[in-house]
Tab-separated table of C-alpha atoms and ligand atoms in Angstrom:
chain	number	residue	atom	x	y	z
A	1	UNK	CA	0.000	0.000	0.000
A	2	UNK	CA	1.119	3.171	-0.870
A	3	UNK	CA	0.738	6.310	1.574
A	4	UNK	CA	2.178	9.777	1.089
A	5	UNK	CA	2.717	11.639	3.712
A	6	UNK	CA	0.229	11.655	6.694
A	7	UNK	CA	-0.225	14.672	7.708
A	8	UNK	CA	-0.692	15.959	11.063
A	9	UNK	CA	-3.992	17.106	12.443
A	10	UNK	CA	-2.390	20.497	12.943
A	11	UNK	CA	-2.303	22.675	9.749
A	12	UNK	CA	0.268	24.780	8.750
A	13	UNK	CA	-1.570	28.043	7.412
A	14	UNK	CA	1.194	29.774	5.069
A	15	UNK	CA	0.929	33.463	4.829
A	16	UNK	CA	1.976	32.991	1.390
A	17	UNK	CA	-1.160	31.011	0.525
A	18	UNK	CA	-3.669	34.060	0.781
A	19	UNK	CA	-3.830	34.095	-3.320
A	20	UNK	CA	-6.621	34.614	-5.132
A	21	UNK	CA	-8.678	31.372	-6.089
A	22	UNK	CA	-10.762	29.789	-9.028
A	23	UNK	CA	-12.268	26.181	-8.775
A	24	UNK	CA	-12.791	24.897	-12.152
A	25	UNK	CA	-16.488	23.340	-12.368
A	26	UNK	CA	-16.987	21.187	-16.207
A	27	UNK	CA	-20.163	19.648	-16.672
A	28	UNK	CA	-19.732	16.056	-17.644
A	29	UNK	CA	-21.085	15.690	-21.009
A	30	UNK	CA	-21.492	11.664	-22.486
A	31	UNK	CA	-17.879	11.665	-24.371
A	32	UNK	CA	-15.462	13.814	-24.393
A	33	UNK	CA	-11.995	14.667	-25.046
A	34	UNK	CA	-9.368	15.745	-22.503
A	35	UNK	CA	-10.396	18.916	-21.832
A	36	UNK	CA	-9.327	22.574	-21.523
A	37	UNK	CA	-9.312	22.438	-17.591
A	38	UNK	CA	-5.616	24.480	-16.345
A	39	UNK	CA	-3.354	22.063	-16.589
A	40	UNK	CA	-0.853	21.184	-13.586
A	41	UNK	CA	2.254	23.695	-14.020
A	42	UNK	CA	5.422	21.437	-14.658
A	43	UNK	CA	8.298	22.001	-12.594
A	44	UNK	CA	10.997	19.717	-13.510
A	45	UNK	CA	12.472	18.577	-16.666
A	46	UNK	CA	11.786	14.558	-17.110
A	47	UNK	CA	14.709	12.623	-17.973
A	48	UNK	CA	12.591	9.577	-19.011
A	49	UNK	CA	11.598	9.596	-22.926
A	50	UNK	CA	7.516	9.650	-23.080
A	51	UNK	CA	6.726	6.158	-24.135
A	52	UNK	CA	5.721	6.004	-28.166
A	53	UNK	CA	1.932	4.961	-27.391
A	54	UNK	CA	1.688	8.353	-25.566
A	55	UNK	CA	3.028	10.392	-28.579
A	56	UNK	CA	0.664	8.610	-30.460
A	57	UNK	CA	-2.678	9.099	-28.195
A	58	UNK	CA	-3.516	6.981	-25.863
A	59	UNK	CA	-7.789	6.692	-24.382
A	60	UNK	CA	-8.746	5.944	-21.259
A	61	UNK	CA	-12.297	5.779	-20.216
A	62	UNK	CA	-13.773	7.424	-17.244
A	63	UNK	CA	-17.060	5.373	-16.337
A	64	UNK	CA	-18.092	7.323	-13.115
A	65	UNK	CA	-21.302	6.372	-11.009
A	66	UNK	CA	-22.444	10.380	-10.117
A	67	UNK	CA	-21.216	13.601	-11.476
A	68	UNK	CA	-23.303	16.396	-9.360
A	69	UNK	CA	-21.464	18.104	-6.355
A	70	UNK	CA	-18.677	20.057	-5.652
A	71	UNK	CA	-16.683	16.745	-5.038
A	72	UNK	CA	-16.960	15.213	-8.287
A	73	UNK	CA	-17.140	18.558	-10.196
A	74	UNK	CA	-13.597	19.082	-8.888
A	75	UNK	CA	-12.569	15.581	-9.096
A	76	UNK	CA	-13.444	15.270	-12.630
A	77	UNK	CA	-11.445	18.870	-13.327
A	78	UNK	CA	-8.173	17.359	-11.883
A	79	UNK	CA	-8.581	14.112	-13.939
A	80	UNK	CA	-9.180	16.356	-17.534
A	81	UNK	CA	-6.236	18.286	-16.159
A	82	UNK	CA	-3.891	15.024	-15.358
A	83	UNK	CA	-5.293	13.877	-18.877
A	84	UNK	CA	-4.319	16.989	-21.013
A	85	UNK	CA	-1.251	16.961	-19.314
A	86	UNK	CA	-0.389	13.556	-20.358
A	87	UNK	CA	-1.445	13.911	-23.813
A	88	UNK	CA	-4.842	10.947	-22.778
A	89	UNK	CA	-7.934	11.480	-24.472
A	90	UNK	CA	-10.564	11.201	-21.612
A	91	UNK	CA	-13.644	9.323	-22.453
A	92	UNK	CA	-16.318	10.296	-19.691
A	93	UNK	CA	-19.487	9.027	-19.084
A	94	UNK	CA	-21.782	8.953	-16.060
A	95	UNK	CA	-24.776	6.842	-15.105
A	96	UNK	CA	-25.106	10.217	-13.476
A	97	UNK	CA	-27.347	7.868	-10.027
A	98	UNK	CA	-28.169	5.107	-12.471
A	99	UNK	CA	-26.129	2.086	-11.718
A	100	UNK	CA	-27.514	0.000	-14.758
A	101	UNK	CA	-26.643	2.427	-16.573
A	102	UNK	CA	-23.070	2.629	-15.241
A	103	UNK	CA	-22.735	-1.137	-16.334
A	104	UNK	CA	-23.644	-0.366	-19.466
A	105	UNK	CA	-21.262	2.417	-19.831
A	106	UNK	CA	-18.437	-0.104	-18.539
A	107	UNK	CA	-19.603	-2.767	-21.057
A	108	UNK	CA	-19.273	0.093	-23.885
A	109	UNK	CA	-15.621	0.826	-22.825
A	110	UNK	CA	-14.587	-2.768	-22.452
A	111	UNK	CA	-15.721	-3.263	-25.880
A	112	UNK	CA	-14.267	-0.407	-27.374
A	113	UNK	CA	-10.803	-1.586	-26.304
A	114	UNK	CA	-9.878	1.696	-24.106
A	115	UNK	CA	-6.167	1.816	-23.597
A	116	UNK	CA	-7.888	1.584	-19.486
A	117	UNK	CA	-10.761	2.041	-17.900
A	118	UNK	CA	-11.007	4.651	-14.637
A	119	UNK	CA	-14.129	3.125	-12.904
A	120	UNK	CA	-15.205	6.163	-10.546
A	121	UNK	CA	-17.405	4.664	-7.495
A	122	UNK	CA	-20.748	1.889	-8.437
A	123	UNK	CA	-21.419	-0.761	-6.693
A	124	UNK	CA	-19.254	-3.961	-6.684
A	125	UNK	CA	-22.490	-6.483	-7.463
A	126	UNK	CA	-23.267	-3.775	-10.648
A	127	UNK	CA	-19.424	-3.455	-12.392
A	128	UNK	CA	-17.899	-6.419	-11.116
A	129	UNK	CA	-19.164	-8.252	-13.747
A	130	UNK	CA	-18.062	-5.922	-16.584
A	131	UNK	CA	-14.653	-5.258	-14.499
A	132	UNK	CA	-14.226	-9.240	-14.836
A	133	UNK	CA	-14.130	-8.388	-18.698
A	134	UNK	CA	-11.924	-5.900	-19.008
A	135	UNK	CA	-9.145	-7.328	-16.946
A	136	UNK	CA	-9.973	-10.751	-19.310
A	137	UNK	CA	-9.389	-8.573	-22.544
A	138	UNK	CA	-6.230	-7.236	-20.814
A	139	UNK	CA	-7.664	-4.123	-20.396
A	140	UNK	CA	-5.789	-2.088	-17.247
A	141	UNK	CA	-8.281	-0.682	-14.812
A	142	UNK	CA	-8.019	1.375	-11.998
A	143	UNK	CA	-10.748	1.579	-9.406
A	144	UNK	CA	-11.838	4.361	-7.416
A	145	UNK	CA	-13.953	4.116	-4.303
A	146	UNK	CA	-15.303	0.664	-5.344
A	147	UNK	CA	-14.585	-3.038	-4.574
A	148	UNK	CA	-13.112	-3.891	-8.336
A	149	UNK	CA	-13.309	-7.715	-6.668
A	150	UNK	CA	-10.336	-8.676	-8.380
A	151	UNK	CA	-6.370	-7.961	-7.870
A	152	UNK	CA	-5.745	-7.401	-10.952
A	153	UNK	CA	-7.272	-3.863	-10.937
A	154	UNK	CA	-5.451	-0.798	-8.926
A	155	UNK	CA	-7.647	0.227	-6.204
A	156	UNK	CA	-7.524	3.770	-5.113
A	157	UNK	CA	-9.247	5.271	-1.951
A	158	UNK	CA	-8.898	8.443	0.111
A	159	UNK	CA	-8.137	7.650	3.620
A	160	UNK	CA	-11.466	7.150	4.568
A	161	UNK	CA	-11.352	5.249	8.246
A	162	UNK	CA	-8.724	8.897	8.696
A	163	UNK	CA	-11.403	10.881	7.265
A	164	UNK	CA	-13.378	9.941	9.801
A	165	UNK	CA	-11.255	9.375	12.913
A	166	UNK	CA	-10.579	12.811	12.176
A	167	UNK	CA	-13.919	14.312	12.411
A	168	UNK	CA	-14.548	12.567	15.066
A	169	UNK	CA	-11.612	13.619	17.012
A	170	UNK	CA	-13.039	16.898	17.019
A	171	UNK	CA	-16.820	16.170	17.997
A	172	UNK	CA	-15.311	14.726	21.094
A	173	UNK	CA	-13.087	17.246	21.767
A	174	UNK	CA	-15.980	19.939	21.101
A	175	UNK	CA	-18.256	17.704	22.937
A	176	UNK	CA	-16.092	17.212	26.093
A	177	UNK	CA	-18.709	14.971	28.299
A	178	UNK	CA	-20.619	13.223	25.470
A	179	UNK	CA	-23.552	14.212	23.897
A	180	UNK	CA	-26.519	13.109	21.472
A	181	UNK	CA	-25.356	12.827	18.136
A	182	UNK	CA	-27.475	13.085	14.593
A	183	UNK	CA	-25.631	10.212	12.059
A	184	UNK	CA	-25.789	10.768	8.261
A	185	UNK	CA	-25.104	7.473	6.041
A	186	UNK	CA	-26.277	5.413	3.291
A	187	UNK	CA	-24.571	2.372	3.140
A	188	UNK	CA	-23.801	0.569	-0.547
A	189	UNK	CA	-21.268	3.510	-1.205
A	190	UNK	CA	-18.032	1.960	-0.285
A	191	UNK	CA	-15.984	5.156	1.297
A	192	UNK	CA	-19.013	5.812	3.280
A	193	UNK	CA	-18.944	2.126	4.201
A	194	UNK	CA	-15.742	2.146	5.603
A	195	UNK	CA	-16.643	5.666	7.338
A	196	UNK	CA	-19.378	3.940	9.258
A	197	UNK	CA	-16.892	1.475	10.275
A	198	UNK	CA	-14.811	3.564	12.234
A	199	UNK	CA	-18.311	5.458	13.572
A	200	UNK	CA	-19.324	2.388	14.420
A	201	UNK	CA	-15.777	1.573	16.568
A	202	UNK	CA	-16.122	4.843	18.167
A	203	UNK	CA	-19.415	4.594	19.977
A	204	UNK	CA	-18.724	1.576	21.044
A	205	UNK	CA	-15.289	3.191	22.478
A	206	UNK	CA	-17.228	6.441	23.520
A	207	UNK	CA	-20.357	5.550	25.066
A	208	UNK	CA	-21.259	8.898	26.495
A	209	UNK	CA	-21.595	10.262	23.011
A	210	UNK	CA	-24.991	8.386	21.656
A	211	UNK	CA	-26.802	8.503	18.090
A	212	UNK	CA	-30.009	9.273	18.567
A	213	UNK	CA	-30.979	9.295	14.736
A	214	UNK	CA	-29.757	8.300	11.830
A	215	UNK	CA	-30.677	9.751	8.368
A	216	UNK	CA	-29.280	9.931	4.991
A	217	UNK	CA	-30.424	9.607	1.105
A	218	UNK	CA	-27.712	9.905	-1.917
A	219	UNK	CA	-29.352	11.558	-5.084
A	220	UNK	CA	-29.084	14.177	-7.519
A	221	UNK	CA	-30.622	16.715	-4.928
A	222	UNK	CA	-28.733	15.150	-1.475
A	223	UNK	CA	-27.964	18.692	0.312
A	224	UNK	CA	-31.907	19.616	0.038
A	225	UNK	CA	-32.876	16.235	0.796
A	226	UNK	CA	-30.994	15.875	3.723
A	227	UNK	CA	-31.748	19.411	5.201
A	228	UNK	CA	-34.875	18.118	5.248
A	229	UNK	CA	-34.231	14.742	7.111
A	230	UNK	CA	-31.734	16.674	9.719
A	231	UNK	CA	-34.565	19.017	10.542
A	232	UNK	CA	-37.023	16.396	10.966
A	233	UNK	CA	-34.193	14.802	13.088
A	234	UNK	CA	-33.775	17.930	15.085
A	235	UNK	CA	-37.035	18.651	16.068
A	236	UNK	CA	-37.518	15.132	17.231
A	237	UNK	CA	-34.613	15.005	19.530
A	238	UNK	CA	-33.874	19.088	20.924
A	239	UNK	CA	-31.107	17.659	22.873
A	240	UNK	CA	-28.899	16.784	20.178
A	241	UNK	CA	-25.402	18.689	19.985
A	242	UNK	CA	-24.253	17.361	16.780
A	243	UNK	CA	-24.280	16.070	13.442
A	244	UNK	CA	-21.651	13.946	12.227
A	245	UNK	CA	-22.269	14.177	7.980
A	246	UNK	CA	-19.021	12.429	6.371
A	247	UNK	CA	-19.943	13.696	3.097
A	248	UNK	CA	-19.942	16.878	2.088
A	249	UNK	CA	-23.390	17.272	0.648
A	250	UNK	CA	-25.050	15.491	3.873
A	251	UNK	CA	-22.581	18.610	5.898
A	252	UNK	CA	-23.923	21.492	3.618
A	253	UNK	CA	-27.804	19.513	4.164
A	254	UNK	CA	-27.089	19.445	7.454
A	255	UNK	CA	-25.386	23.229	7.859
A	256	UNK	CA	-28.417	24.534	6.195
A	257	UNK	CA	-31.319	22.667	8.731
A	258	UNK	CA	-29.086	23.994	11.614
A	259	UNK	CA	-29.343	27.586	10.090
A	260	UNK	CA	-33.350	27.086	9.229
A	261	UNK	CA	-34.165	26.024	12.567
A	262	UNK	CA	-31.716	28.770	14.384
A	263	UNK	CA	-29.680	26.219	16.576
A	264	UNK	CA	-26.655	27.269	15.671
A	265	UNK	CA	-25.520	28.093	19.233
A	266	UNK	CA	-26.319	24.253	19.698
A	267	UNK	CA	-25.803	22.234	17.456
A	268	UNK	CA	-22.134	21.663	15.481
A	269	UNK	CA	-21.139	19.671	12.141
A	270	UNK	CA	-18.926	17.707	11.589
A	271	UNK	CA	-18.311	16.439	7.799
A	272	UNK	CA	-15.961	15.106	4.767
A	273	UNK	CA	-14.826	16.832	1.719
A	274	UNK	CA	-14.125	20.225	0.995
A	275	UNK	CA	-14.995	23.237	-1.881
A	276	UNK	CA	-14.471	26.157	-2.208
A	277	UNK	CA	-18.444	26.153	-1.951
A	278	UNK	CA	-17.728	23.918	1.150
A	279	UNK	CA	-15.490	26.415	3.106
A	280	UNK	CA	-18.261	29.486	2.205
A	281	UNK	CA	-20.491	27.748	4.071
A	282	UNK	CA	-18.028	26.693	6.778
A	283	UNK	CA	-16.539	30.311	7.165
A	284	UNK	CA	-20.413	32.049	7.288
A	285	UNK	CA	-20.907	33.984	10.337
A	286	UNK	CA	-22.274	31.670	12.866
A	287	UNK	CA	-21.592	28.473	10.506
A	288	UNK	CA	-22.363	25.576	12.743
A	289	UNK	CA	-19.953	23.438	10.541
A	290	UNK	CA	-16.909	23.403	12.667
A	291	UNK	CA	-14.912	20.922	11.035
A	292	UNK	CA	-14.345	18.852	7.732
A	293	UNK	CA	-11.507	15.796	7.162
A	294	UNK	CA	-10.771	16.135	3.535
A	295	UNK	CA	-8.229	15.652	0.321
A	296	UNK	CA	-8.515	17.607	-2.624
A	297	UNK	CA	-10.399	15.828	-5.061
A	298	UNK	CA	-9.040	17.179	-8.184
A	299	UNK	CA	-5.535	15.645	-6.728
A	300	UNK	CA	-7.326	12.655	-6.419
A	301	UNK	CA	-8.340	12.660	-9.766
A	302	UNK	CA	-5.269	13.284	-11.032
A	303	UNK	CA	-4.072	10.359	-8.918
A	304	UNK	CA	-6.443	8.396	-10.790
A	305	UNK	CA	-4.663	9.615	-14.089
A	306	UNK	CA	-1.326	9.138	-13.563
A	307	UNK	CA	-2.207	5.374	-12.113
A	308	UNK	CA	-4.196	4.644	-15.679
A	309	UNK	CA	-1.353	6.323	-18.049
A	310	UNK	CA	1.347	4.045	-16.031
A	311	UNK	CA	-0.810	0.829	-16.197
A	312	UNK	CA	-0.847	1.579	-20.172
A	313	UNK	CA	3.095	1.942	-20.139
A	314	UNK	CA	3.738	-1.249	-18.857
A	315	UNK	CA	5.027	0.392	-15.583
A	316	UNK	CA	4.490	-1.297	-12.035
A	317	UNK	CA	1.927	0.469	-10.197
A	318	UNK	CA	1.020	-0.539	-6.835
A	319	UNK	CA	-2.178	-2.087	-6.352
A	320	UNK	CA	-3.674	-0.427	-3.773
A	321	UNK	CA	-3.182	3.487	-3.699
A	322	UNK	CA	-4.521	5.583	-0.459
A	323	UNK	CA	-4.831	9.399	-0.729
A	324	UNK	CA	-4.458	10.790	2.708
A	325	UNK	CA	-6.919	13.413	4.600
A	326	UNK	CA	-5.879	16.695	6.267
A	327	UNK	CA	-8.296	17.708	9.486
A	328	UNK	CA	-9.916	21.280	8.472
A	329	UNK	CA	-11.387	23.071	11.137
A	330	UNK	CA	-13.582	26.236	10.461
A	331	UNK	CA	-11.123	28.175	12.983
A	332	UNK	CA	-8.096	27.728	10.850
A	333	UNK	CA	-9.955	28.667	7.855
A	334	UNK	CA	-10.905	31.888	9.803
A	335	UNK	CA	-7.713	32.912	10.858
A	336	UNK	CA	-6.307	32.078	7.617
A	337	UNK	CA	-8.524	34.047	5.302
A	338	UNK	CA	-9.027	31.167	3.328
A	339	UNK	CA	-11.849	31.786	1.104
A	340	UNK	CA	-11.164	28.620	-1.634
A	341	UNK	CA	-10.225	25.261	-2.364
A	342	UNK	CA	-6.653	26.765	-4.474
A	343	UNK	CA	-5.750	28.762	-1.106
A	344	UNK	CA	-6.318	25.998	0.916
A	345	UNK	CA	-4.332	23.448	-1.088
A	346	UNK	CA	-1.644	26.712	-0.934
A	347	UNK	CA	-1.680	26.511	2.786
A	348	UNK	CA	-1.767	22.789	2.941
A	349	UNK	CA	0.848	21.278	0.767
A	350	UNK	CA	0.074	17.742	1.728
A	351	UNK	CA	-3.027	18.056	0.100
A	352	UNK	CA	-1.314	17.582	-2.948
A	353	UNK	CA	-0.066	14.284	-3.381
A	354	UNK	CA	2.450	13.948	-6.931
A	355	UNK	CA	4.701	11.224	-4.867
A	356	UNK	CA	1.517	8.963	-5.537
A	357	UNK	CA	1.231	7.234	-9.229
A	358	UNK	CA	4.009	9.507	-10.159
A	359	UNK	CA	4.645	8.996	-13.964
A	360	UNK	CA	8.414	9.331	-14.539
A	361	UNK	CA	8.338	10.736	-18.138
A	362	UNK	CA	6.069	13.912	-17.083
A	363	UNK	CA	6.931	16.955	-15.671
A	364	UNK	CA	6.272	16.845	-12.039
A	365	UNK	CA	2.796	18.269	-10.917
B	401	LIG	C1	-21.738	9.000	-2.190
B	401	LIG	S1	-20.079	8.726	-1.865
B	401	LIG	C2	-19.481	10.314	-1.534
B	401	LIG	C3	-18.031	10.295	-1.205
B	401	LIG	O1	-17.302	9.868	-2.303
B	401	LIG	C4	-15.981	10.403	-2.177
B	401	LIG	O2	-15.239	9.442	-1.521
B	401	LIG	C5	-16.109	11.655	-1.400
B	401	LIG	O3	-15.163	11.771	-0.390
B	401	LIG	C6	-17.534	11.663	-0.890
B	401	LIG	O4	-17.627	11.926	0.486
C-alpha cells in the first residue's frame, strides 16, 4: 500500500497562501476529449523519454457512477487536467445515479478496447461483472472508491477510516462529556462504508456520546434532501449537539437545517470533503460546521490519471493506492482568510499528493 505523507492534524496556514482562487467546475457531457481544464504547471524537466503509445494518443475511459457536487465537479477537473497533461484522451461518461446504466457504460468501454478504464465509485455487485471483462481482454483498470473484486485492478481510496477518525476527534473534543449525536449514512457507497466502520468503533469506544438518529439519502438533490431529514431529526430530539455528515453534501444539508431552525448556538457539524463552496459555508458567520476531514479531489483525480497512463506503459503500479486526509477546522480557515479550495491546497501542501502514481516521463505536478 502506498501512503504519502500523513499529515498531522495540525495545519500549517502559510501566509503565502492568501492568493486569489478559481475552482474549475466542467459539466460532464457523455464523451469527451481531454479537456481545456488548467493544466498542472510542470516544474521539472523529465529525464525519461515519453513512451511512443503516448506520442501517439492513448484513451482511457472514465465510467463514473455520479457527477453532481462540488466533489466530483472538482474531481473530474483534476482528472481532464492530469489527462491533457499527459497527452490521454478522456472518455467520460456517467450513469449520473443510475447504476444499470453505469454497467452499461463499462460494457461500452470494455468493448471499445480503451487503452484503461477509470471506474469512478458503483457498486461492486453492478461493475464487477463488466470489471471481470476488461481485466480478461487485458484491459488495465483502476478503481476508485469501489470493490473492483479482483487484484488485478489498482484500487484507489482516500483515507477514509482517517477521514473519519478525524472528524470525530473533534466532535469529542468539542463535545467534552458526550452528547446526542445526529448520524448521516447510506450504506452501498463503499468510502461511506468504511466511514461507518470507524463510527461504528467509536461509539462503542465512547459511550457517552450516543446517536439518537440516523438519516441519509444519496441523489441528484442530497444537500436539500438531507436538510430536510436533519430538521425532521432535530425537532424530534432538541437535545442533540451534533451532526456527524461524512460527506460533504449530507454537511452542507445538514449546515443549512441547523441555520433554518436557528440552533446554531447548539448544534455543530462535523463532515468530509471540501470546496471552495464547502469552506463558504463553513466560514459564514455563525456556521455551525466546525470541522471537515478532507483531500482535494481534483488531486485525487489526477491520482487516478497518472495510475491509468502508467498501467498503459507497462510500468508497475502498486495495487492499492490511499490518498491521505488533512483535518480542516472552520477556525483555521478563519484565521487564515481562506476563502477557496486553491488557497487551501496553498496553505496545505500535503493536500497535494504527486509522490503517488508519479509517472516518470512527465513533468512533475
Ligand atoms: C456517495 S459517496 C461520496 C463520497 O465519495 C468520495 O469518496 C467523497 O469523499 C464523498 O464523500
Amino acid at each position: 500500500m502506498i501512503h504519502a505523507r500523513v499529515l498531522g492534524a495540525t495545519l500549517v496556514f502559510s501566509a503565502l497562501a492568501l492568493a486569489g482562487c478559481s475552482q474549475a467546475t466542467p459539466t460532464p457531457t457523455a464523451t469527451t476529449a481531454a479537456s481545456s481544464a488548467a493544466a498542472p504547471v510542470p516544474t521539472a524537466s523529465p529525464t525519461v523519454p515519453v513512451p511512443p503509445k503516448f506520442a501517439q494518443g492513448v484513451t482511457v475511459a472514465l465510467v463514473r457512477q455520479l457527477s453532481s457536487g462540488d466533489y466530483f465537479e472538482q474531481w473530474l477537473a483534476g482528472a481532464q487536467a492530469e489527462a491533457k497533461a499527459l497527452n490521454v484522451k478522456l472518455e467520460l461518461s456517467s450513469g449520473d445515479g443510475n447504476n444499470d446504466k453505469q454497467a452499461l457504460n463499462l460494457e461500452q468501454a470494455v468493448q471499445r478496447r480503451a487503452d484503461a478504464i477509470i471506474v469512478d465509485h458503483g457498486f461492486a455487485d453492478t461493475v464487477q461483472p463488466a470489471i471481470r471483462k476488461a481485466v480478461a481482454a487485458g484491459i488495465p483498470l483502476v478503481a476508485f472508491d469501489v470493490d473492483p473484486g479482483t487484484p488485478e485492478a489498482v484500487q484507489l481510496t482516500q483515507d477514509d477510516h482517517e477521514i473519519a477518525s478525524q472528524g470525530l476527534g473533534q466532535l469529542k473534543a468539542d463535545l467534552g462529556a458526550g452528547g446526542e449525536v445526529v448520524y448521516v449514512y447510506v450504506a452501498g457507497f463503499a468510502p461511506l462504508d468504511r466511514r461507518n466502520e470507524t463510527w461504528t468503533r467509536f461509539k462503542k469506544d465512547n459511550p457517552a456520546i450516543k446517536q439518537v438518529a440516523q438519516i441519509g439519502v444519496v441523489n441528484s438533490s442530497t444537500a436539500s434532501a438531507v436538510a430536510d431529514q436533519a430538521k425532521a431529526a432535530l425537532q424530534a430530539n432538541p437535545g442533540v449537539k451534533a451532526i456527524f455528515a461524512p460527506y460533504n453534501e449530507f454537511a452542507k444539508g445538514a449546515a443549512l437545517a441547523v441555520k433554518e431552525l436557528g440552533l446554531q448556538d447548539k448544534v455543530r457539524i462535523y463532515g468530509a470533503d471540501v470546496s471552495t463552496a464547502d469552506i463558504g459555508v463553513m466560514t459564514e458567520p455563525r456556521s455551525p460546521w466546525v470541522a471537515t476531514s478532507a483531500t482535494d479531489p481534483s488531486n485525487v483525480g489526477r491520482v487516478a490519471v497518472r495510475a491509468a497512463a502508467l498501467l498503459v506503459a507497462g510500468e508497475k503500479v502498486e495495487r492499492t493506492l490511499t490518498v491521505p486526509p488533512a483535518l480542516i477546522t472552520q477556525k483555521q480557515l478563519r484565521d487564515g482568510g481562506i476563502t477557496g479550495i486553491e488557497q487551501l491546497v496553498q496553505a496545505v501542501p500535503g493536500l497535494n499528493t504527486p509522490e503517488i502514481a508519479k509517472v516518470p516521463w512527465a513533468a512533475s505536478s
